[in-house]
Coordinates of C-alpha atoms in Angstrom, one line a residue:
Chain A
M1 CA -20.8 -1.4 -75.8
D2 CA -21.0 -4.9 -74.1
N3 CA -24.0 -7.0 -75.8
F4 CA -24.9 -10.5 -74.2
K5 CA -28.0 -13.0 -74.6
Y6 CA -29.3 -15.2 -72.3
F7 CA -30.4 -19.0 -73.4
K8 CA -31.6 -22.0 -71.2
P9 CA -31.6 -25.3 -73.0
Q10 CA -34.5 -27.4 -72.1
N11 CA -32.4 -30.4 -72.8
F12 CA -29.1 -32.1 -73.3
K13 CA -29.4 -32.5 -76.8
E14 CA -30.2 -28.8 -77.0
L15 CA -27.3 -27.6 -75.2
L16 CA -25.0 -29.3 -77.4
N17 CA -26.6 -28.0 -80.7
V18 CA -26.4 -24.8 -79.5
K19 CA -22.7 -24.6 -78.0
Y20 CA -22.0 -26.2 -81.6
D21 CA -23.8 -23.2 -83.6
L22 CA -22.6 -20.5 -80.7
S23 CA -18.8 -21.9 -80.7
S24 CA -16.3 -19.8 -78.9
A25 CA -19.3 -17.1 -78.5
G26 CA -21.4 -19.4 -76.2
F27 CA -20.3 -19.5 -72.5
P28 CA -21.9 -22.1 -70.0
L29 CA -23.2 -20.4 -67.4
A30 CA -23.4 -22.3 -64.0
G31 CA -22.7 -20.8 -60.5
G32 CA -21.5 -17.8 -62.3
S33 CA -18.6 -17.1 -59.8
N34 CA -16.2 -16.8 -62.6
L35 CA -18.1 -15.9 -65.7
L36 CA -20.0 -13.0 -64.1
I37 CA -16.1 -11.5 -62.9
Y38 CA -15.3 -11.5 -66.3
I39 CA -18.1 -10.2 -67.6
K40 CA -17.9 -7.4 -64.9
E41 CA -14.1 -6.7 -65.7
K42 CA -15.0 -6.7 -69.1
S43 CA -12.7 -9.3 -70.1
I44 CA -15.8 -10.9 -72.0
R45 CA -17.7 -8.0 -73.9
S46 CA -20.1 -10.3 -75.7
G47 CA -21.6 -13.5 -75.9
T48 CA -24.4 -16.0 -74.9
L49 CA -24.7 -17.0 -71.3
I50 CA -26.2 -20.8 -71.6
D51 CA -27.7 -21.6 -68.7
I52 CA -26.6 -25.0 -67.7
T53 CA -27.8 -25.6 -64.2
S54 CA -30.6 -27.8 -64.5
L55 CA -29.8 -30.0 -67.0
K56 CA -30.2 -33.9 -65.6
E57 CA -27.1 -35.0 -67.6
L58 CA -24.8 -32.4 -65.9
R59 CA -26.2 -33.1 -62.1
G60 CA -25.6 -36.0 -59.6
I61 CA -23.2 -37.6 -57.9
K62 CA -23.1 -41.5 -58.3
K63 CA -21.1 -44.4 -58.0
T64 CA -21.1 -46.8 -61.1
G65 CA -19.3 -49.8 -60.9
D66 CA -15.6 -48.5 -59.9
T67 CA -16.2 -45.1 -60.8
I68 CA -17.6 -42.0 -59.0
E69 CA -19.1 -39.6 -61.6
I70 CA -19.7 -36.0 -60.5
G71 CA -21.7 -34.2 -63.0
A72 CA -20.2 -31.1 -63.8
A73 CA -23.1 -28.5 -62.7
E74 CA -22.7 -30.3 -59.2
T75 CA -21.6 -27.3 -56.3
I76 CA -18.6 -27.6 -54.2
S77 CA -21.1 -27.5 -51.5
G78 CA -22.9 -30.7 -53.2
I79 CA -19.8 -32.5 -53.2
L80 CA -19.3 -31.4 -49.7
E81 CA -22.7 -32.9 -48.6
S82 CA -22.3 -35.9 -50.6
K83 CA -22.7 -39.4 -48.7
V84 CA -21.5 -41.1 -52.1
L85 CA -18.3 -39.2 -51.6
E86 CA -18.3 -39.4 -47.8
N87 CA -18.5 -43.0 -48.0
E88 CA -16.3 -43.9 -51.0
L89 CA -13.7 -41.1 -51.3
P90 CA -13.8 -39.0 -48.4
F91 CA -10.0 -37.8 -49.6
F92 CA -12.2 -35.9 -52.3
S93 CA -14.8 -34.2 -50.0
V94 CA -12.3 -33.3 -47.6
S95 CA -10.3 -31.5 -49.9
M96 CA -12.9 -29.2 -50.7
R97 CA -13.7 -28.1 -47.5
D98 CA -11.0 -25.1 -47.9
F99 CA -12.7 -24.2 -51.2
A100 CA -13.1 -20.7 -51.0
N101 CA -16.0 -20.0 -48.3
P102 CA -19.4 -21.5 -47.8
L103 CA -21.1 -18.5 -50.0
I104 CA -19.1 -19.1 -52.9
R105 CA -19.2 -23.0 -52.1
N106 CA -22.7 -22.8 -52.7
K107 CA -22.9 -21.6 -56.4
A108 CA -19.3 -22.6 -57.8
T109 CA -19.1 -26.0 -59.5
I110 CA -16.3 -28.6 -60.0
G111 CA -17.0 -28.1 -63.8
G112 CA -16.9 -24.3 -63.9
N113 CA -13.6 -24.9 -61.6
M114 CA -12.0 -27.3 -64.1
A115 CA -13.1 -25.1 -67.2
D116 CA -11.5 -22.1 -65.7
A117 CA -8.1 -23.5 -65.6
S118 CA -6.6 -21.5 -62.9
P119 CA -2.9 -22.6 -62.2
V120 CA -4.5 -22.4 -58.6
A121 CA -7.9 -24.3 -59.1
D122 CA -8.5 -26.1 -55.9
T123 CA -10.6 -28.9 -57.7
A124 CA -7.5 -30.1 -59.9
P125 CA -4.7 -31.3 -57.7
P126 CA -7.0 -33.7 -55.9
L127 CA -8.4 -34.6 -59.1
L128 CA -5.1 -35.5 -60.9
V129 CA -3.8 -37.4 -57.8
L130 CA -7.0 -39.4 -58.5
D131 CA -6.4 -39.9 -62.1
A132 CA -9.7 -38.5 -62.7
K133 CA -11.1 -37.9 -66.5
V134 CA -12.9 -35.0 -67.8
V135 CA -15.8 -36.3 -69.7
A136 CA -16.3 -33.8 -73.0
A137 CA -19.8 -33.9 -74.4
S138 CA -20.5 -32.3 -78.0
K139 CA -22.8 -32.9 -80.9
S140 CA -20.3 -34.9 -82.3
G141 CA -20.1 -37.6 -79.1
I142 CA -18.1 -37.7 -75.8
R143 CA -14.8 -38.6 -75.1
E144 CA -12.7 -38.5 -71.9
I145 CA -9.7 -36.3 -71.4
P146 CA -7.3 -37.3 -68.7
A147 CA -7.2 -34.3 -66.1
N148 CA -3.6 -34.2 -66.1
E149 CA -4.2 -33.3 -70.0
F150 CA -6.8 -31.1 -69.7
F151 CA -5.2 -27.8 -68.9
S152 CA -3.0 -25.9 -71.9
G153 CA -2.0 -23.0 -69.9
P154 CA -3.3 -20.4 -67.4
G155 CA -7.1 -19.9 -68.0
K156 CA -7.0 -22.3 -70.9
N157 CA -7.9 -25.8 -71.5
N158 CA -8.1 -28.7 -74.1
L159 CA -12.0 -28.5 -74.9
S160 CA -12.7 -28.1 -78.3
K161 CA -15.0 -25.0 -79.1
D162 CA -18.1 -26.9 -79.3
E163 CA -17.8 -29.5 -76.3
I164 CA -18.6 -28.5 -72.7
I165 CA -17.7 -30.5 -69.4
Q166 CA -20.5 -32.9 -68.8
K167 CA -19.1 -34.8 -65.7
I168 CA -15.8 -35.6 -64.2
N169 CA -15.3 -39.4 -63.9
I170 CA -13.1 -40.6 -60.6
P171 CA -11.8 -44.2 -60.5
V172 CA -12.0 -45.4 -56.9
P173 CA -8.5 -46.4 -56.1
E174 CA -8.5 -49.9 -54.5
R175 CA -5.9 -48.9 -51.8
G176 CA -4.3 -46.1 -50.6
S177 CA -4.7 -42.5 -48.7
G178 CA -4.6 -39.0 -50.1
I179 CA -4.3 -35.3 -48.7
F180 CA -4.9 -31.9 -49.9
L181 CA -2.7 -28.9 -48.4
K182 CA -3.1 -25.5 -49.5
L183 CA -1.4 -22.4 -48.4
G184 CA -3.1 -19.0 -48.9
Q185 CA -2.7 -15.9 -47.7
R186 CA -5.3 -16.1 -44.9
K187 CA -7.4 -19.0 -43.6
G188 CA -11.0 -17.6 -45.2
T189 CA -11.9 -17.1 -48.9
S190 CA -8.2 -17.8 -49.8
I191 CA -6.8 -18.2 -53.3
S192 CA -4.1 -20.8 -53.1
V193 CA -0.3 -19.6 -53.1
T194 CA 0.8 -23.2 -53.9
S195 CA -1.3 -26.2 -53.4
V196 CA -0.2 -30.2 -52.8
A197 CA -1.9 -33.5 -53.7
V198 CA -0.7 -36.6 -52.8
W199 CA -2.2 -40.0 -53.0
I200 CA -0.2 -43.0 -51.5
V201 CA 0.1 -46.7 -51.2
N202 CA 2.3 -47.8 -48.6
D203 CA 3.4 -50.5 -46.6
S204 CA 4.5 -49.2 -43.2
N205 CA 6.8 -46.6 -44.1
K206 CA 7.5 -47.8 -47.6
I207 CA 6.0 -46.0 -50.4
T208 CA 4.9 -48.4 -52.9
G209 CA 2.7 -46.4 -55.0
I210 CA 2.7 -42.6 -54.9
R211 CA 1.3 -39.7 -57.1
I212 CA 2.0 -36.2 -56.7
S213 CA 0.3 -33.0 -57.7
L214 CA 0.6 -29.2 -57.4
G215 CA -1.2 -26.1 -58.1
G216 CA 0.1 -22.5 -58.6
V217 CA 4.0 -23.5 -59.2
A218 CA 3.2 -24.1 -63.0
P219 CA 1.3 -22.2 -65.9
V220 CA -0.9 -25.1 -65.4
P221 CA -1.8 -27.6 -62.1
I222 CA 0.7 -30.4 -62.6
R223 CA 1.6 -33.9 -61.8
A224 CA 5.2 -34.0 -60.1
V225 CA 6.7 -37.0 -62.2
N226 CA 10.0 -36.4 -61.3
A227 CA 9.3 -36.3 -57.5
E228 CA 6.7 -39.4 -57.9
K229 CA 9.8 -41.3 -59.2
A230 CA 12.2 -40.3 -56.2
F231 CA 9.6 -41.1 -53.5
S232 CA 8.5 -44.5 -55.3
G233 CA 9.9 -47.6 -53.6
K234 CA 11.5 -45.4 -50.6
I235 CA 11.5 -46.0 -46.9
I236 CA 10.6 -42.9 -45.8
D237 CA 12.2 -41.2 -42.6
E238 CA 13.2 -37.9 -41.0
N239 CA 16.7 -38.1 -42.6
N240 CA 15.8 -38.8 -46.4
I241 CA 12.3 -37.1 -46.6
T242 CA 13.9 -33.3 -47.3
A243 CA 16.3 -34.3 -50.1
L244 CA 13.5 -36.4 -52.0
A245 CA 11.2 -33.5 -51.6
E246 CA 13.4 -31.4 -53.4
T247 CA 13.5 -33.3 -56.6
L248 CA 10.2 -31.1 -56.8
K249 CA 12.4 -28.6 -58.3
E250 CA 12.6 -30.3 -61.3
D251 CA 8.9 -30.3 -61.8
I252 CA 7.9 -26.8 -60.8
K253 CA 8.3 -23.5 -62.7
P254 CA 6.8 -21.0 -60.3
I255 CA 6.9 -17.3 -60.6
S256 CA 6.7 -14.5 -58.8
D257 CA 3.3 -12.4 -58.3
L258 CA 1.5 -10.3 -55.7
R259 CA 0.8 -13.9 -53.7
G260 CA 4.3 -14.7 -53.6
S261 CA 7.6 -15.0 -54.8
A262 CA 9.1 -18.1 -57.1
E263 CA 11.7 -18.8 -54.4
Y264 CA 8.8 -18.7 -51.6
R265 CA 6.7 -21.2 -53.4
T266 CA 9.5 -23.4 -54.0
A267 CA 10.3 -23.4 -50.7
V268 CA 6.4 -24.1 -49.6
S269 CA 5.8 -26.7 -52.0
I270 CA 8.5 -28.6 -50.6
N271 CA 7.5 -28.3 -47.2
L272 CA 3.9 -29.0 -48.1
L273 CA 5.0 -32.3 -49.9
K274 CA 6.9 -33.2 -46.9
R275 CA 3.9 -32.6 -44.5
A276 CA 1.8 -34.2 -47.1
I277 CA 3.6 -37.6 -47.1
L278 CA 4.3 -37.8 -43.7
T279 CA 0.7 -37.2 -42.8
C280 CA -0.4 -40.0 -44.9
L281 CA 2.1 -42.4 -43.7
K282 CA 0.9 -41.7 -40.5
T283 CA -2.5 -42.6 -41.5
E284 CA -3.2 -46.4 -40.9
E285 CA -5.4 -47.8 -43.6
Chain B
M1 CA -24.4 -3.0 -83.1
G2 CA -27.9 -4.2 -82.4
E3 CA -30.3 -3.5 -79.7
K4 CA -29.5 -4.9 -76.4
E5 CA -32.1 -7.9 -75.8
Y6 CA -34.3 -7.5 -72.4
Y7 CA -35.5 -11.2 -70.7
N8 CA -38.8 -11.5 -68.6
I9 CA -38.1 -12.3 -65.1
K10 CA -40.3 -13.7 -62.2
L11 CA -39.1 -14.2 -59.2
T12 CA -40.3 -14.1 -55.2
V13 CA -38.4 -11.7 -52.5
N14 CA -39.4 -12.3 -49.0
G15 CA -42.8 -14.1 -50.1
K16 CA -43.8 -11.2 -52.7
V17 CA -43.7 -11.9 -56.4
V18 CA -41.4 -9.5 -58.3
T19 CA -41.3 -9.5 -62.0
G20 CA -39.4 -7.3 -64.5
S21 CA -37.4 -7.2 -67.5
V22 CA -33.6 -7.5 -67.2
R23 CA -30.5 -7.9 -69.5
A24 CA -28.9 -11.1 -69.9
E25 CA -25.7 -10.4 -68.0
I26 CA -27.5 -8.6 -64.9
S27 CA -26.8 -9.8 -61.5
L28 CA -29.2 -10.5 -58.9
L29 CA -27.7 -7.8 -57.1
D30 CA -28.4 -4.9 -59.3
F31 CA -31.9 -6.5 -60.0
L32 CA -32.6 -6.2 -56.3
R33 CA -31.3 -2.6 -55.7
D34 CA -33.5 -1.6 -59.0
N35 CA -36.4 -3.0 -57.1
N36 CA -36.0 -1.1 -54.2
Y37 CA -34.5 -4.2 -52.1
I38 CA -31.4 -2.0 -50.6
E39 CA -30.8 -3.5 -47.7
V40 CA -28.7 -5.8 -49.9
K41 CA -25.3 -3.9 -49.6
K42 CA -23.0 -3.8 -53.1
G43 CA -19.3 -3.8 -51.5
C44 CA -17.0 -5.2 -53.8
D45 CA -19.5 -6.6 -56.3
K46 CA -17.1 -9.4 -57.4
G47 CA -17.7 -12.1 -54.6
D48 CA -15.1 -10.9 -51.9
C49 CA -17.1 -9.6 -49.2
G50 CA -20.2 -11.1 -48.6
A51 CA -22.3 -7.6 -48.0
C52 CA -24.8 -8.7 -51.0
T53 CA -25.6 -12.1 -49.3
V54 CA -29.1 -13.3 -49.6
L55 CA -30.8 -16.7 -49.2
I56 CA -31.7 -18.4 -52.5
D57 CA -33.9 -21.5 -52.0
G58 CA -32.4 -21.5 -48.1
K59 CA -28.9 -21.3 -49.3
A60 CA -26.5 -18.2 -48.4
T61 CA -24.7 -17.2 -51.4
V62 CA -23.3 -13.5 -52.9
S63 CA -26.2 -11.9 -55.3
C64 CA -23.6 -10.1 -57.2
L65 CA -22.2 -13.0 -58.9
T66 CA -25.8 -14.5 -59.5
S67 CA -26.9 -14.3 -62.3
A68 CA -30.5 -12.4 -62.1
L69 CA -32.2 -14.7 -64.8
Q70 CA -30.9 -18.1 -62.8
A71 CA -32.9 -16.6 -59.8
Q72 CA -36.1 -17.1 -62.1
G73 CA -38.7 -19.0 -60.2
K74 CA -36.6 -19.1 -57.0
N75 CA -37.4 -18.0 -53.4
I76 CA -35.3 -15.0 -52.3
Y77 CA -35.0 -14.1 -48.7
T78 CA -33.1 -10.3 -47.9
L79 CA -32.5 -8.7 -44.3
K80 CA -36.3 -7.6 -44.4
S81 CA -37.7 -10.7 -44.0
L82 CA -36.1 -11.2 -40.6
G83 CA -37.7 -8.9 -38.8
S84 CA -38.9 -5.2 -38.5
W85 CA -38.3 -2.3 -36.4
D86 CA -41.0 -3.5 -33.7
K87 CA -40.3 -7.2 -34.1
L88 CA -36.7 -7.7 -34.1
H89 CA -35.4 -11.2 -35.3
P90 CA -33.3 -13.0 -32.4
L91 CA -30.3 -12.3 -34.4
Q92 CA -31.1 -8.9 -34.9
K93 CA -31.6 -8.7 -31.3
A94 CA -28.2 -10.5 -30.3
F95 CA -26.4 -8.2 -33.0
V96 CA -27.6 -5.1 -31.1
K97 CA -27.2 -6.9 -27.4
Y98 CA -23.4 -7.8 -28.0
E99 CA -22.6 -4.4 -30.0
A100 CA -21.7 -6.8 -33.3
L101 CA -21.7 -3.7 -35.7
Q102 CA -20.3 -0.7 -35.9
C103 CA -20.6 0.9 -39.5
G104 CA -23.4 -1.6 -40.1
F105 CA -22.3 -2.1 -43.9
C106 CA -21.5 -5.6 -43.5
T107 CA -24.9 -6.5 -41.2
P108 CA -27.5 -7.2 -43.8
G109 CA -25.0 -10.1 -45.4
M110 CA -23.7 -11.1 -42.1
L111 CA -27.2 -11.7 -41.0
M112 CA -28.3 -13.7 -43.5
T113 CA -25.4 -16.0 -43.5
A114 CA -25.9 -16.5 -39.8
K115 CA -29.9 -17.3 -40.7
A116 CA -28.8 -19.9 -43.2
L117 CA -26.5 -21.4 -40.5
L118 CA -28.9 -21.4 -37.7
D119 CA -31.5 -22.8 -40.1
T120 CA -29.4 -25.7 -40.5
N121 CA -27.4 -26.1 -37.2
P122 CA -29.7 -24.5 -34.8
H123 CA -26.7 -24.9 -31.9
P124 CA -23.5 -24.0 -33.7
A125 CA -20.1 -24.4 -32.0
R126 CA -17.9 -21.1 -32.5
E127 CA -15.6 -22.7 -35.0
S128 CA -18.8 -23.7 -37.0
I129 CA -19.9 -19.8 -36.8
K130 CA -16.5 -18.6 -37.7
E131 CA -16.4 -20.8 -40.5
A132 CA -19.9 -20.0 -42.0
I133 CA -19.0 -16.4 -41.8
S134 CA -15.8 -16.5 -43.6
G135 CA -16.8 -15.1 -46.7
N136 CA -18.4 -12.3 -45.1
L137 CA -15.7 -9.8 -44.1
C138 CA -16.4 -6.9 -41.3
R139 CA -13.7 -4.4 -41.2
C140 CA -14.9 -2.9 -38.0
T141 CA -15.4 -5.4 -35.2
G142 CA -12.7 -8.1 -35.6
Y143 CA -15.7 -10.4 -35.8
R144 CA -15.3 -11.6 -32.0
K145 CA -18.6 -9.7 -31.2
I146 CA -20.1 -11.0 -34.3
V147 CA -19.4 -14.6 -33.2
D148 CA -20.6 -14.0 -29.8
A149 CA -24.1 -12.9 -30.9
I150 CA -24.6 -15.6 -33.3
E151 CA -23.2 -17.9 -30.6
A152 CA -26.0 -16.5 -28.0
V153 CA -28.9 -17.0 -30.3
G154 CA -27.5 -20.6 -30.9
R155 CA -27.9 -21.2 -26.9
G156 CA -31.4 -19.6 -26.9
E157 CA -30.3 -16.5 -25.1
L158 CA -32.4 -14.1 -27.3

């Protein structure tokens, strides 16, 4: 018999205490768009739903120094509506336009999407190329986990049992431009088959700095370090881009599932990467 | 195995205060239907179809993935807040005029999404309408007539 409890902490300290006490039996509940499905599907049978939506420590999108801080309980709609992001880092808000659909964007949160640790989490590739940090909080303090080191497997993250995500910190890049491309099976409400984010610093067609991240081609969202090395310092044209993009094969380990075969995902990743890089190079800063 | 715990809940549906006692994991959709708001439709019950769309504090979202307890103190609007038989809302009139439904199961959710869109964007372009209803599935119409109907209200035709 399923048995759930509900608890709404009145302040941040109470949240950290209750998460410590309940440990893995305490489930932070923000939008609920993942958690309620897991309850209905009975992959979670008991525990305490800890309602975190109204705690001010987990809300807000603001710029502090050179860092943009996004509260873990901010919705994807909130990110799309944020003037701070629109002005300071439009790449990230634009990246969220294809997240699920407007109904889900009104409830799904950035913290929830990261914590859920899906290999195709749509917040992950953009955050990975931005070198974002996940700020984890517990009774014993806070620590920053690089987004690239946050995931440990499909549906698994590196939070301790007593930790919650408080916010996501994004260092605002001084230079460069970015793009996030995702391929789904249809336009609306689509789970990504494969997604690619790139951040490029370039001098005309010469790439002076590049970060590449992919979703859906490995157990967790990844940084494509081999492809990054291959592209770094190169002058890109139509003739060399394909060979360079094919170095992605050393970075990815796609599987075949109901949304696409491994071969298909490999081909799509390479094509998305080429398209992403060419689009960035055409975008004059 | 211990007794299941119940929690008191109080929220406002279509302007009327509704109270009850619910389990921790109950969805807003189930709470509403248990309280006879059966105009809120249960389709997939996992956030894919949008049939259960309601407005929560003005924003359209799926009630099936909303915890009822998280709706505590909030203003919920369902289809029945739009209009009545003798006084249809312009969106309802448009859906009739443009034949924007066949079986009608998606219509309560579709209309609430359209209402939320027009509340923030009174004269939406077709592309904005398509984007707004992208979380509401319709298996009958092919969407075109739905977009036509919403667009007609946007240009003040009804």
